[in-house]
PDB file of C-alpha atoms in Angstrom:
ATOM      1  CA  UNK A   1       6.734  -8.865  16.709  1.00 84.00           C
ATOM      2  CA  UNK A   2       5.426  -5.407  16.681  1.00 95.00           C
ATOM      3  CA  UNK A   3       7.834  -2.318  15.948  1.00 98.00           C
ATOM      4  CA  UNK A   4       8.035   0.290  18.638  1.00 98.00           C
ATOM      5  CA  UNK A   5       7.325   3.538  17.584  1.00 98.00           C
ATOM      6  CA  UNK A   6       9.273   6.233  19.943  1.00 97.00           C
ATOM      7  CA  UNK A   7       8.634   9.931  20.592  1.00 97.00           C
ATOM      8  CA  UNK A   8      10.146  11.772  17.489  1.00 97.00           C
ATOM      9  CA  UNK A   9      10.238   8.808  15.268  1.00 98.00           C
ATOM     10  CA  UNK A  10       9.362   9.451  11.618  1.00 98.00           C
ATOM     11  CA  UNK A  11       7.065   7.209   9.697  1.00 98.00           C
ATOM     12  CA  UNK A  12       6.620   7.137   6.205  1.00 98.00           C
ATOM     13  CA  UNK A  13       3.911   5.834   3.830  1.00 98.00           C
ATOM     14  CA  UNK A  14       4.388   5.422   0.231  1.00 98.00           C
ATOM     15  CA  UNK A  15       2.985   3.861  -2.594  1.00 98.00           C
ATOM     16  CA  UNK A  16       0.147   4.648  -5.147  1.00 97.00           C
ATOM     17  CA  UNK A  17      -3.767   6.406  -5.173  1.00 95.00           C
ATOM     18  CA  UNK A  18      -4.387   4.381  -2.377  1.00 97.00           C
ATOM     19  CA  UNK A  19      -1.890   5.659   0.039  1.00 98.00           C
ATOM     20  CA  UNK A  20      -1.866   9.127  -1.758  1.00 98.00           C
ATOM     21  CA  UNK A  21      -5.493  10.111  -0.713  1.00 96.00           C
ATOM     22  CA  UNK A  22      -5.219  13.294  -2.389  1.00 96.00           C
ATOM     23  CA  UNK A  23      -2.524  14.167   0.048  1.00 97.00           C
ATOM     24  CA  UNK A  24      -1.370  17.384  -2.233  1.00 93.00           C
ATOM     25  CA  UNK A  25      -4.562  18.750  -1.528  1.00 95.00           C
ATOM     26  CA  UNK A  26      -4.615  18.071   2.265  1.00 95.00           C
ATOM     27  CA  UNK A  27      -3.131  20.707   4.922  1.00 91.00           C
ATOM     28  CA  UNK A  28      -0.781  18.246   6.557  1.00 94.00           C
ATOM     29  CA  UNK A  29       0.202  16.231   3.605  1.00 96.00           C
ATOM     30  CA  UNK A  30      -0.998  12.814   4.708  1.00 97.00           C
ATOM     31  CA  UNK A  31      -4.343  13.037   2.120  1.00 98.00           C
ATOM     32  CA  UNK A  32      -7.632  11.622   3.284  1.00 97.00           C
ATOM     33  CA  UNK A  33      -7.085   7.977   3.178  1.00 98.00           C
ATOM     34  CA  UNK A  34      -5.787   5.432   5.942  1.00 98.00           C
ATOM     35  CA  UNK A  35      -2.144   7.043   6.493  1.00 98.00           C
ATOM     36  CA  UNK A  36      -4.423   9.758   8.201  1.00 98.00           C
ATOM     37  CA  UNK A  37      -6.825   7.878  10.012  1.00 98.00           C
ATOM     38  CA  UNK A  38      -3.092   6.185  11.170  1.00 98.00           C
ATOM     39  CA  UNK A  39      -1.621   9.234  12.454  1.00 98.00           C
ATOM     40  CA  UNK A  40      -5.028  10.406  14.299  1.00 98.00           C
ATOM     41  CA  UNK A  41      -5.518   7.161  16.153  1.00 98.00           C
ATOM     42  CA  UNK A  42      -1.911   7.069  17.310  1.00 98.00           C
ATOM     43  CA  UNK A  43      -2.158  10.526  18.261  1.00 98.00           C
ATOM     44  CA  UNK A  44      -5.412  10.013  20.283  1.00 98.00           C
ATOM     45  CA  UNK A  45      -3.717   6.923  21.929  1.00 98.00           C
ATOM     46  CA  UNK A  46      -0.091   8.063  22.408  1.00 98.00           C
ATOM     47  CA  UNK A  47      -0.298  11.642  23.061  1.00 97.00           C
ATOM     48  CA  UNK A  48       3.117  11.494  25.096  1.00 97.00           C
ATOM     49  CA  UNK A  49       5.057   9.810  21.951  1.00 97.00           C
ATOM     50  CA  UNK A  50       4.473  12.168  19.204  1.00 97.00           C
ATOM     51  CA  UNK A  51       5.514  10.948  15.747  1.00 98.00           C
ATOM     52  CA  UNK A  52       6.059  12.974  12.740  1.00 98.00           C
ATOM     53  CA  UNK A  53       4.363  11.380   9.691  1.00 98.00           C
ATOM     54  CA  UNK A  54       5.015  11.505   5.986  1.00 98.00           C
ATOM     55  CA  UNK A  55       3.306  10.225   2.744  1.00 98.00           C
ATOM     56  CA  UNK A  56       4.641  10.262  -0.450  1.00 98.00           C
ATOM     57  CA  UNK A  57       2.422   8.064  -2.632  1.00 98.00           C
ATOM     58  CA  UNK A  58       1.204   8.954  -5.834  1.00 98.00           C
ATOM     59  CA  UNK A  59      -1.679   8.066  -7.876  1.00 95.00           C
ATOM     60  CA  UNK A  60      -1.278   5.817 -10.962  1.00 91.00           C
ATOM     61  CA  UNK A  61       2.249   4.563  -9.785  1.00 96.00           C
ATOM     62  CA  UNK A  62       4.058   1.112 -10.052  1.00 96.00           C
ATOM     63  CA  UNK A  63       7.087  -0.331  -8.744  1.00 98.00           C
ATOM     64  CA  UNK A  64       9.069   0.856 -11.685  1.00 97.00           C
ATOM     65  CA  UNK A  65       7.447   4.529 -10.852  1.00 97.00           C
ATOM     66  CA  UNK A  66       8.338   4.618  -7.324  1.00 98.00           C
ATOM     67  CA  UNK A  67      12.198   3.556  -8.269  1.00 98.00           C
ATOM     68  CA  UNK A  68      12.651   6.715 -10.403  1.00 98.00           C
ATOM     69  CA  UNK A  69      11.726   8.738  -7.013  1.00 98.00           C
ATOM     70  CA  UNK A  70      12.906   6.706  -4.237  1.00 98.00           C
ATOM     71  CA  UNK A  71      16.188   8.552  -3.583  1.00 98.00           C
ATOM     72  CA  UNK A  72      14.461  11.892  -3.142  1.00 98.00           C
ATOM     73  CA  UNK A  73      10.890  10.871  -1.795  1.00 98.00           C
ATOM     74  CA  UNK A  74      11.972   8.295   0.303  1.00 98.00           C
ATOM     75  CA  UNK A  75      15.787   7.518   1.067  1.00 98.00           C
ATOM     76  CA  UNK A  76      16.374  11.414   1.483  1.00 98.00           C
ATOM     77  CA  UNK A  77      13.970  11.748   4.456  1.00 98.00           C
ATOM     78  CA  UNK A  78      15.854   8.924   6.625  1.00 98.00           C
ATOM     79  CA  UNK A  79      12.422   7.768   8.008  1.00 98.00           C
ATOM     80  CA  UNK A  80      12.479   5.288  10.929  1.00 98.00           C
ATOM     81  CA  UNK A  81       9.638   3.239   9.334  1.00 98.00           C
ATOM     82  CA  UNK A  82       8.348   2.968   5.966  1.00 99.00           C
ATOM     83  CA  UNK A  83       5.298   1.573   5.234  1.00 99.00           C
ATOM     84  CA  UNK A  84       4.676   0.041   1.405  1.00 98.00           C
ATOM     85  CA  UNK A  85       1.562  -0.487  -0.625  1.00 98.00           C
ATOM     86  CA  UNK A  86       2.266  -0.778  -4.349  1.00 98.00           C
ATOM     87  CA  UNK A  87       0.773  -3.388  -6.932  1.00 95.00           C
ATOM     88  CA  UNK A  88      -2.402  -2.352  -7.664  1.00 91.00           C
ATOM     89  CA  UNK A  89      -1.271  -0.323 -10.948  1.00 91.00           C
ATOM     90  CA  UNK A  90       1.276  -3.611 -11.924  1.00 92.00           C
ATOM     91  CA  UNK A  91      -1.806  -5.718 -11.989  1.00 86.00           C
ATOM     92  CA  UNK A  92      -3.472  -5.780 -15.113  1.00 74.00           C
ATOM     93  CA  UNK A  93      -1.621  -2.693 -16.590  1.00 71.00           C
ATOM     94  CA  UNK A  94      -2.046  -3.888 -19.933  1.00 68.00           C
ATOM     95  CA  UNK A  95      -5.874  -3.467 -19.588  1.00 66.00           C
ATOM     96  CA  UNK A  96      -5.723   0.219 -18.482  1.00 67.00           C
ATOM     97  CA  UNK A  97      -2.893   2.034 -20.105  1.00 70.00           C
ATOM     98  CA  UNK A  98      -2.852   2.332 -23.872  1.00 67.00           C
ATOM     99  CA  UNK A  99       0.993   1.106 -23.738  1.00 73.00           C
ATOM    100  CA  UNK A 100       0.566  -1.048 -20.827  1.00 74.00           C
ATOM    101  CA  UNK A 101       2.068  -4.754 -20.709  1.00 85.00           C
ATOM    102  CA  UNK A 102       1.736  -7.755 -18.270  1.00 82.00           C
ATOM    103  CA  UNK A 103       4.075  -7.233 -15.792  1.00 89.00           C
ATOM    104  CA  UNK A 104       5.434 -10.411 -14.882  1.00 92.00           C
ATOM    105  CA  UNK A 105       5.684 -11.284 -10.930  1.00 94.00           C
ATOM    106  CA  UNK A 106       9.744 -11.958 -11.018  1.00 96.00           C
ATOM    107  CA  UNK A 107       9.811  -7.962 -12.543  1.00 97.00           C
ATOM    108  CA  UNK A 108       7.857  -6.768  -9.911  1.00 97.00           C
ATOM    109  CA  UNK A 109       9.700  -8.673  -7.330  1.00 98.00           C
ATOM    110  CA  UNK A 110      13.155  -7.737  -8.331  1.00 98.00           C
ATOM    111  CA  UNK A 111      11.963  -3.853  -8.431  1.00 98.00           C
ATOM    112  CA  UNK A 112      10.384  -4.047  -5.174  1.00 98.00           C
ATOM    113  CA  UNK A 113      13.547  -5.907  -3.723  1.00 98.00           C
ATOM    114  CA  UNK A 114      15.656  -2.802  -5.277  1.00 98.00           C
ATOM    115  CA  UNK A 115      13.430  -0.287  -3.246  1.00 98.00           C
ATOM    116  CA  UNK A 116      14.021  -2.238   0.004  1.00 98.00           C
ATOM    117  CA  UNK A 117      17.637  -3.072  -0.216  1.00 98.00           C
ATOM    118  CA  UNK A 118      18.748   0.301   1.046  1.00 98.00           C
ATOM    119  CA  UNK A 119      16.254   0.700   3.366  1.00 98.00           C
ATOM    120  CA  UNK A 120      17.111  -2.678   5.267  1.00 98.00           C
ATOM    121  CA  UNK A 121      20.672  -1.668   4.979  1.00 98.00           C
ATOM    122  CA  UNK A 122      20.297   1.667   6.736  1.00 98.00           C
ATOM    123  CA  UNK A 123      18.333  -0.498   9.617  1.00 98.00           C
ATOM    124  CA  UNK A 124      14.701   1.248   8.559  1.00 98.00           C
ATOM    125  CA  UNK A 125      11.974  -0.775   9.799  1.00 98.00           C
ATOM    126  CA  UNK A 126       9.444  -1.949   7.450  1.00 98.00           C
ATOM    127  CA  UNK A 127       6.035  -2.457   6.855  1.00 99.00           C
ATOM    128  CA  UNK A 128       4.789  -4.129   3.556  1.00 98.00           C
ATOM    129  CA  UNK A 129       1.426  -4.230   3.096  1.00 98.00           C
ATOM    130  CA  UNK A 130      -0.147  -6.962   0.054  1.00 97.00           C
ATOM    131  CA  UNK A 131      -1.969  -5.433  -3.058  1.00 96.00           C
ATOM    132  CA  UNK A 132      -5.537  -6.360  -2.803  1.00 95.00           C
ATOM    133  CA  UNK A 133      -8.305  -6.491  -5.325  1.00 90.00           C
ATOM    134  CA  UNK A 134     -11.950  -7.232  -4.023  1.00 91.00           C
ATOM    135  CA  UNK A 135     -14.468  -9.168  -6.372  1.00 86.00           C
ATOM    136  CA  UNK A 136     -16.706  -6.377  -6.932  1.00 86.00           C
ATOM    137  CA  UNK A 137     -19.453  -6.371  -9.763  1.00 78.00           C
ATOM    138  CA  UNK A 138     -20.546  -3.618 -12.510  1.00 73.00           C
ATOM    139  CA  UNK A 139     -18.870  -1.755 -14.749  1.00 72.00           C
ATOM    140  CA  UNK A 140     -16.495   1.379 -13.999  1.00 67.00           C
ATOM    141  CA  UNK A 141     -13.511   3.201 -15.948  1.00 65.00           C
ATOM    142  CA  UNK A 142     -10.122   3.083 -14.825  1.00 60.00           C
ATOM    143  CA  UNK A 143      -7.518   4.713 -16.547  1.00 57.00           C
ATOM    144  CA  UNK A 144      -8.480   4.389 -20.119  1.00 57.00           C
ATOM    145  CA  UNK A 145     -10.147   1.168 -19.749  1.00 66.00           C
ATOM    146  CA  UNK A 146     -13.866   0.268 -18.977  1.00 72.00           C
ATOM    147  CA  UNK A 147     -13.594  -2.494 -16.526  1.00 72.00           C
ATOM    148  CA  UNK A 148     -16.370  -5.414 -16.513  1.00 72.00           C
ATOM    149  CA  UNK A 149     -16.548  -8.898 -15.570  1.00 74.00           C
ATOM    150  CA  UNK A 150     -13.740 -10.047 -18.379  1.00 72.00           C
ATOM    151  CA  UNK A 151     -11.261  -7.245 -17.408  1.00 71.00           C
ATOM    152  CA  UNK A 152     -11.896  -8.262 -13.715  1.00 70.00           C
ATOM    153  CA  UNK A 153     -10.926 -12.047 -14.612  1.00 71.00           C
ATOM    154  CA  UNK A 154      -7.725 -10.813 -16.361  1.00 70.00           C
ATOM    155  CA  UNK A 155      -6.832  -8.741 -12.946  1.00 72.00           C
ATOM    156  CA  UNK A 156      -7.832 -11.396 -10.568  1.00 72.00           C
ATOM    157  CA  UNK A 157      -5.530 -13.872 -12.313  1.00 73.00           C
ATOM    158  CA  UNK A 158      -2.784 -11.513 -11.803  1.00 79.00           C
ATOM    159  CA  UNK A 159      -2.323 -10.356  -8.053  1.00 84.00           C
ATOM    160  CA  UNK A 160      -1.645 -13.810  -6.450  1.00 90.00           C
ATOM    161  CA  UNK A 161       2.158 -14.592  -7.791  1.00 93.00           C
ATOM    162  CA  UNK A 162       2.713 -10.741  -6.794  1.00 95.00           C
ATOM    163  CA  UNK A 163       1.415 -11.096  -3.435  1.00 96.00           C
ATOM    164  CA  UNK A 164       3.558 -14.149  -2.753  1.00 97.00           C
ATOM    165  CA  UNK A 165       6.199 -11.751  -4.066  1.00 97.00           C
ATOM    166  CA  UNK A 166       5.812  -9.617  -1.202  1.00 98.00           C
ATOM    167  CA  UNK A 167       5.351 -12.203   1.438  1.00 98.00           C
ATOM    168  CA  UNK A 168       9.011 -13.500   0.146  1.00 98.00           C
ATOM    169  CA  UNK A 169      10.156  -9.864   0.433  1.00 98.00           C
ATOM    170  CA  UNK A 170       8.988  -9.846   3.726  1.00 98.00           C
ATOM    171  CA  UNK A 171      10.740 -12.921   5.044  1.00 98.00           C
ATOM    172  CA  UNK A 172      13.706 -11.912   3.467  1.00 98.00           C
ATOM    173  CA  UNK A 173      14.254  -8.154   4.938  1.00 98.00           C
ATOM    174  CA  UNK A 174      12.185  -9.232   8.070  1.00 98.00           C
ATOM    175  CA  UNK A 175       9.405  -6.587   7.560  1.00 98.00           C
ATOM    176  CA  UNK A 176       5.898  -6.649   9.095  1.00 98.00           C
ATOM    177  CA  UNK A 177       3.326  -8.130   6.636  1.00 98.00           C
ATOM    178  CA  UNK A 178      -0.074  -6.582   6.510  1.00 98.00           C
ATOM    179  CA  UNK A 179      -2.217  -9.259   4.380  1.00 98.00           C
ATOM    180  CA  UNK A 180      -4.594  -6.904   3.104  1.00 98.00           C
ATOM    181  CA  UNK A 181      -5.986  -9.174   0.399  1.00 96.00           C
ATOM    182  CA  UNK A 182      -6.869 -11.790   2.624  1.00 96.00           C
ATOM    183  CA  UNK A 183      -8.337  -9.341   5.119  1.00 98.00           C
ATOM    184  CA  UNK A 184     -10.315  -8.098   2.501  1.00 97.00           C
ATOM    185  CA  UNK A 185     -11.366 -11.338   1.215  1.00 95.00           C
ATOM    186  CA  UNK A 186     -12.672 -12.313   4.999  1.00 97.00           C
ATOM    187  CA  UNK A 187     -14.582  -9.192   5.379  1.00 98.00           C
ATOM    188  CA  UNK A 188     -16.285  -9.484   1.938  1.00 96.00           C
ATOM    189  CA  UNK A 189     -17.435 -12.739   2.411  1.00 96.00           C
ATOM    190  CA  UNK A 190     -19.529 -11.382   5.218  1.00 95.00           C
ATOM    191  CA  UNK A 191     -20.939  -8.136   3.931  1.00 96.00           C
ATOM    192  CA  UNK A 192     -20.238  -7.777   0.422  1.00 95.00           C
ATOM    193  CA  UNK A 193     -17.110  -6.386  -1.390  1.00 95.00           C
ATOM    194  CA  UNK A 194     -18.731  -3.245  -2.168  1.00 95.00           C
ATOM    195  CA  UNK A 195     -18.917  -1.824   1.574  1.00 97.00           C
ATOM    196  CA  UNK A 196     -14.887  -1.992   1.504  1.00 98.00           C
ATOM    197  CA  UNK A 197     -14.293  -0.797  -2.418  1.00 95.00           C
ATOM    198  CA  UNK A 198     -16.558   0.523  -4.694  1.00 90.00           C
ATOM    199  CA  UNK A 199     -14.325  -0.759  -7.425  1.00 87.00           C
ATOM    200  CA  UNK A 200     -12.171  -3.664  -5.767  1.00 89.00           C
ATOM    201  CA  UNK A 201      -9.293  -1.473  -5.427  1.00 90.00           C
ATOM    202  CA  UNK A 202      -9.943   2.114  -3.578  1.00 94.00           C
ATOM    203  CA  UNK A 203     -11.190   1.755  -0.159  1.00 97.00           C
ATOM    204  CA  UNK A 204     -14.192   3.153   1.200  1.00 98.00           C
ATOM    205  CA  UNK A 205     -14.221   5.270   4.426  1.00 98.00           C
ATOM    206  CA  UNK A 206     -14.921   1.287   6.117  1.00 98.00           C
ATOM    207  CA  UNK A 207     -11.982  -0.094   3.714  1.00 98.00           C
ATOM    208  CA  UNK A 208      -9.834   2.635   4.933  1.00 98.00           C
ATOM    209  CA  UNK A 209     -10.405   1.937   8.618  1.00 98.00           C
ATOM    210  CA  UNK A 210     -10.165  -1.322   8.260  1.00 98.00           C
ATOM    211  CA  UNK A 211      -6.379  -0.900   6.960  1.00 98.00           C
ATOM    212  CA  UNK A 212      -5.692   1.565   9.596  1.00 98.00           C
ATOM    213  CA  UNK A 213      -6.774  -0.834  12.331  1.00 98.00           C
ATOM    214  CA  UNK A 214      -4.872  -3.706  10.947  1.00 98.00           C
ATOM    215  CA  UNK A 215      -1.732  -1.467  10.646  1.00 98.00           C
ATOM    216  CA  UNK A 216      -1.675   0.039  13.919  1.00 98.00           C
ATOM    217  CA  UNK A 217      -1.715  -3.820  14.812  1.00 98.00           C
ATOM    218  CA  UNK A 218       1.644  -4.197  13.817  1.00 98.00           C
ATOM    219  CA  UNK A 219       3.327  -1.111  16.002  1.00 98.00           C
ATOM    220  CA  UNK A 220       3.090  -0.504  19.676  1.00 97.00           C
TER     221      UNK A 220
END
């Protein structure tokens, strides 16, 4: 079942750097990532149904960081639809921050639930995007860490229970689910993962287009 966007609806994207997309450097505040592509495609297809698009993603943020700013950045805006993509920084946090530690799936799920509960109570429509990790190769820097094959093994062991937590929350709250990890795994099997993300987390232009296209299938 899709979400109907009516004229004058307000849609908010929030999460971490994947959503942020350098939004503070952009003229319209949407950034240069998948939210901008969604807004553009919607405007092209539905000029008779203008929508207000907001982006409150912040690079580096985890579920706990979203909690700290949820009231001012999300709830106070009273959006009609909220789309959440968070979890990349909750995965393998012990490898990317000097004071990082493993974040159990139960802690991740409990914090995520606290984000969604007041929105559901207000009748807000929800779209939950799975955190994802593509199996890229090579060595690169992420935060304070040098990411190599060994670090990637630690990362890949972490997202599956968190992804399942997002699935469970979508069922609990009747949210629309964008199965991004599954989608990118299928795409990567055909072309190689680097076509969709250079570091396994941040999408390339093609990856952003794939996310936007999948998101738009959840609305009408």
